[in-house]
Tab-separated table of C-alpha atoms in Angstrom:
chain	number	residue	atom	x	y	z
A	20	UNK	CA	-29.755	29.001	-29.786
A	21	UNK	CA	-32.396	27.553	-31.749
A	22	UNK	CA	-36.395	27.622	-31.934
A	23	UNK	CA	-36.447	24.013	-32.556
A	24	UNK	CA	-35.099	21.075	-30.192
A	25	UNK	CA	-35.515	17.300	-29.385
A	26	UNK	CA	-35.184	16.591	-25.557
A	27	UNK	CA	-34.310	12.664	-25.104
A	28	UNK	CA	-34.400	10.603	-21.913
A	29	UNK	CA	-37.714	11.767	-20.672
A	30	UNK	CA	-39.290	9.057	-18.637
A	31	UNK	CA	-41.083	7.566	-16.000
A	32	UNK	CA	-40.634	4.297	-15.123
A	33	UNK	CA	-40.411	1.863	-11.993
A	34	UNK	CA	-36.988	1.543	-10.969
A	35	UNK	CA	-34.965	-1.909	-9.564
A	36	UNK	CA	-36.027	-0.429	-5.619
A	37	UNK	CA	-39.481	0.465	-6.125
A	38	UNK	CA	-39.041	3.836	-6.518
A	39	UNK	CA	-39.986	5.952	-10.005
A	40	UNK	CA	-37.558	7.608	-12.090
A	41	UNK	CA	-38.903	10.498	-13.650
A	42	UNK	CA	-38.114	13.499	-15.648
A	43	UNK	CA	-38.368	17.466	-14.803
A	44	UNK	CA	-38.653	19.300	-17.964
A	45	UNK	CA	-38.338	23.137	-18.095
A	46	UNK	CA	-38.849	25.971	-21.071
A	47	UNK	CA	-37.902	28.977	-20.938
A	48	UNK	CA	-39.010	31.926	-23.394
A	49	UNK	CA	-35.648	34.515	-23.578
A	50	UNK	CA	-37.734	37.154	-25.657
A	51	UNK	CA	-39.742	40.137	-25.011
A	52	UNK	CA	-42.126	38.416	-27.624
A	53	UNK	CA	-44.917	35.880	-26.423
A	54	UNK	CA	-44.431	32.098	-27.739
A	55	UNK	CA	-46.318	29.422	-28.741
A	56	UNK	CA	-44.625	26.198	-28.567
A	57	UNK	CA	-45.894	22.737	-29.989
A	58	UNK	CA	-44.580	20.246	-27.580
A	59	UNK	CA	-45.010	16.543	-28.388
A	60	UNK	CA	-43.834	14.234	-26.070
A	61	UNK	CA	-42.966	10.634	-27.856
A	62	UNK	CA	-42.527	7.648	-25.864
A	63	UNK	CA	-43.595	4.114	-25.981
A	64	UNK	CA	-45.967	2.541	-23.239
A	65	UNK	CA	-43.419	-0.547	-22.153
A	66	UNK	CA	-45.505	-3.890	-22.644
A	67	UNK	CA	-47.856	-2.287	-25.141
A	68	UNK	CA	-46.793	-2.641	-29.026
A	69	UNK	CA	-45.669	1.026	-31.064
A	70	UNK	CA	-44.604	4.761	-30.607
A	71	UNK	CA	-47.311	6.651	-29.143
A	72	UNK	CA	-47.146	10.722	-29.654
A	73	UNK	CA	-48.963	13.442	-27.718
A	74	UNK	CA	-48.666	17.175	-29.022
A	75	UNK	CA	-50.235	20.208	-27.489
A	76	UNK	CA	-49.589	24.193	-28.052
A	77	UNK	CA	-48.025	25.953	-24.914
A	78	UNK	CA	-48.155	29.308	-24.373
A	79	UNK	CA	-45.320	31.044	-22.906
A	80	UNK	CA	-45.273	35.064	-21.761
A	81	UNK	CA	-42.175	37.685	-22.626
A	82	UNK	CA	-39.595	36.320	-20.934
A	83	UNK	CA	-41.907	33.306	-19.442
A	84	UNK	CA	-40.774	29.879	-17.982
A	85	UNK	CA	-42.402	26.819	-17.753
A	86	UNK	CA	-41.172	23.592	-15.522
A	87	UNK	CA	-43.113	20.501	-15.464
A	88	UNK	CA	-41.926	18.289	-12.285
A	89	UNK	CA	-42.354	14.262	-13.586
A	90	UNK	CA	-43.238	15.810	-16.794
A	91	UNK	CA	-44.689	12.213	-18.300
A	92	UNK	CA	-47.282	11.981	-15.684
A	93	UNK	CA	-48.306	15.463	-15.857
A	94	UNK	CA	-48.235	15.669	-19.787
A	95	UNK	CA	-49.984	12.130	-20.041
A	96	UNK	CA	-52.631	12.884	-16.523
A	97	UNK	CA	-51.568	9.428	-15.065
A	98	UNK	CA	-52.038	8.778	-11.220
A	99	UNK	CA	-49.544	8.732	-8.875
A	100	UNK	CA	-49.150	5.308	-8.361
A	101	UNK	CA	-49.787	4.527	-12.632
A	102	UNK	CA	-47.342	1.278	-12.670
A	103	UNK	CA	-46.678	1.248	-16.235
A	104	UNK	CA	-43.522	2.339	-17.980
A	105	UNK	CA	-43.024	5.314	-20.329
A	106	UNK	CA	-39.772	4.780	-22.202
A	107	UNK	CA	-37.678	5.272	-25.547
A	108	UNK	CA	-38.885	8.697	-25.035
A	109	UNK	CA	-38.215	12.097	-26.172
A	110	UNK	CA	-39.959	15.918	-26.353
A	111	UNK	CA	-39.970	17.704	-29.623
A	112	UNK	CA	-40.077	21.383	-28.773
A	113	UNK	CA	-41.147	23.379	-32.262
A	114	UNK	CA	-43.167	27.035	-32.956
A	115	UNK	CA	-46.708	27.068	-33.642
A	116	UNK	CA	-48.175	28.274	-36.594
A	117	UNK	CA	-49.563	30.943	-35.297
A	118	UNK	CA	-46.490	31.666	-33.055
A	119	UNK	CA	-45.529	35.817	-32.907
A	120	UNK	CA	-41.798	34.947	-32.777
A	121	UNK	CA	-40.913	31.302	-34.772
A	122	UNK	CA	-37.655	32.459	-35.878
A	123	UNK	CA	-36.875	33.238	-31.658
A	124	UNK	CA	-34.945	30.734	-29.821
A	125	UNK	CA	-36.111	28.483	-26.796
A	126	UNK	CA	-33.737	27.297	-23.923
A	127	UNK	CA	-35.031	23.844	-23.236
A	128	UNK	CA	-33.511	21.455	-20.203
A	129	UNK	CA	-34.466	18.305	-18.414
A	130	UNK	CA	-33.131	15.978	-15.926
A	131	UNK	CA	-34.263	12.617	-15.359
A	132	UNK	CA	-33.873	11.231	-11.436
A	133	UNK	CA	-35.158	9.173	-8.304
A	134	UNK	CA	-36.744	11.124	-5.876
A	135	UNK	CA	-36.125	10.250	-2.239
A	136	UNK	CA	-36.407	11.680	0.757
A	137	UNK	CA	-32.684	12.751	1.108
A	138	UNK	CA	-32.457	13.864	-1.995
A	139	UNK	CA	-32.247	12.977	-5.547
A	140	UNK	CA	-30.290	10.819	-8.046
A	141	UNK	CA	-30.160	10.858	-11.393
A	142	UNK	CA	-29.021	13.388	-14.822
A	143	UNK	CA	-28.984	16.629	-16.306
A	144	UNK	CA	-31.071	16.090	-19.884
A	145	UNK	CA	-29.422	18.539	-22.823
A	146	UNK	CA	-31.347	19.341	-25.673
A	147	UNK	CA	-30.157	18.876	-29.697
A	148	UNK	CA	-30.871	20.141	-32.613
A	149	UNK	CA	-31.965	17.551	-35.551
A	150	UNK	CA	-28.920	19.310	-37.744
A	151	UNK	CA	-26.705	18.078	-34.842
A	152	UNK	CA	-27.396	14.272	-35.419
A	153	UNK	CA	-25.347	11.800	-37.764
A	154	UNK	CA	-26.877	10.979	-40.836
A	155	UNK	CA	-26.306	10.533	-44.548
A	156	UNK	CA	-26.119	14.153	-45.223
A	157	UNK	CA	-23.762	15.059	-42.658
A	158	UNK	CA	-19.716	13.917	-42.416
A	159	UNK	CA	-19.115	10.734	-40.546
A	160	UNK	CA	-18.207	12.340	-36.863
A	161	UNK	CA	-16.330	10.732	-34.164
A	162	UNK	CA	-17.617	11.082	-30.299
A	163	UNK	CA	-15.458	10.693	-27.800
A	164	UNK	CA	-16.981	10.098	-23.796
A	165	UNK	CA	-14.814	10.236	-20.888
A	166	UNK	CA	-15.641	8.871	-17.793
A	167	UNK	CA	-18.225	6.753	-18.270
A	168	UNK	CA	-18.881	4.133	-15.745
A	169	UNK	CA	-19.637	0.755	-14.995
A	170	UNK	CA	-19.070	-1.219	-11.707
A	171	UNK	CA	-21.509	-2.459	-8.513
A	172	UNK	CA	-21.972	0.807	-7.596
A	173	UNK	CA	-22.808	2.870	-10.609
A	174	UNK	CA	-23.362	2.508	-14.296
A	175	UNK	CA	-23.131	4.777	-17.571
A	176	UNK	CA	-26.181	4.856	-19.972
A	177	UNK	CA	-25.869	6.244	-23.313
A	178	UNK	CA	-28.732	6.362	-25.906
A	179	UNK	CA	-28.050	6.942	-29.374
A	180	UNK	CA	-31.109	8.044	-31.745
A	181	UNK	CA	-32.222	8.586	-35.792
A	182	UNK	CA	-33.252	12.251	-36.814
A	183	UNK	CA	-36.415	11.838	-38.548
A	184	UNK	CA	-36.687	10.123	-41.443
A	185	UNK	CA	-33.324	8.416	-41.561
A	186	UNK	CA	-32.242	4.551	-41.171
A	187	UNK	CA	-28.571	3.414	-40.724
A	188	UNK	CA	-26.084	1.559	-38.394
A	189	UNK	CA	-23.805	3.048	-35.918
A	190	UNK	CA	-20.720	1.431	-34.548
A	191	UNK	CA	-19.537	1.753	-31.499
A	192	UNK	CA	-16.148	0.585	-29.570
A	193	UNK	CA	-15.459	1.291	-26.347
A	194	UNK	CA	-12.115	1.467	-24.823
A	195	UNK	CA	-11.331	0.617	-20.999
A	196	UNK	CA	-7.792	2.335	-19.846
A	197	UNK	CA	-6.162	-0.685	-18.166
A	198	UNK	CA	-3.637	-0.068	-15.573
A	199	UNK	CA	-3.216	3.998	-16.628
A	200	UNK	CA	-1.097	2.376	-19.416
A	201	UNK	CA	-3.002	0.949	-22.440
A	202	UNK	CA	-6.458	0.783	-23.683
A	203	UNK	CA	-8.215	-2.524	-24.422
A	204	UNK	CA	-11.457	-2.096	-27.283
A	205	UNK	CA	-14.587	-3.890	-25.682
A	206	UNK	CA	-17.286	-4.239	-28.302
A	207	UNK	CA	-20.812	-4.199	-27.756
């Protein structure tokens, strides 16, 4: 538990059918203490040039949660219909100064989908902590993902990001089990 997190994947963007994916997020306050939570949403506009950031206070009660259903549109006041694209996005979830509790944790979640009328498709979103990301500071790690996919019907998509303030170069191989037998490396 932690009173800090980044949330990535939050978006809200026209998909390949005509149809929006979006992003629910929801915060949830597990004390008996009030909050006050600076969110800032980060995201860039697609077509439009930069990072654009948005940061307000949020208030939660003891014990208090908070969902926001297509969280970009709500958090940004777009229209329904708004056809631009909010992507390369993430919430940063941190206390307020003049939060009761900073030290408290937060239980953060999101999922990112595409609404339709028998149902939904799409991703649970998992918060991190910034002391959970690679950088210069930290050992070189090795992540392993199993069952990932890519074929006509479905697809995998994995986003990899910098913690604040850090630059570098990440390598990646991926290896395809061929025949239950062997594994082949496919580079990106």
């Amino acid at each position: 538990p932690s009173p800090t997190y980044r949330l990535p994947g939050i978006v809200r963007v026209l998909g390949g059918n005509g149809t929006y994916w979006v992003s629910d997020v929801a915060l949830l306050n597990p004390t008996s203490s009030p909050r006050k939570i600076n969110v800032t949403f980060s995201y860039v506009k697609l077509g439009t040039p930069g990072r654009w950031e948005r940061t307000l206070p949020f208030s939660l009660p003891p014990y208090g949660m908070a969902v926001a259903t297509d969280f970009v549109r709500s958090w940004l006041g777009l229209a329904a219909d708004d056809p631009d694209g909010y992507a390369s996005s993430y919430v940063d979830f941190a206390p307020a100064a003049d939060d009761p509790a900073p030290t408290a944790p937060l239980v953060v979640t999101g999922k990112t989908y595409t609404p339709s009328g028998k149902g939904s498709i799409g991703l649970q979103l998992d918060p991190y902590v910034l002391q959970d990301g690679i950088n210069a500071q930290g050992s070189r790690k090795k992540l392993v993902l199993s069952g990932l996919e890519a074929s006509a019907k479905a697809r995998t998509n994995i986003a990899l990001f910098l913690t604040p303030g850090s630059t570098g170069n990440v390598q990646v191989d991926v290896r395809v089990l061929e025949d239950r037998i062997r594994s082949a490396p496919r580079f990106l």
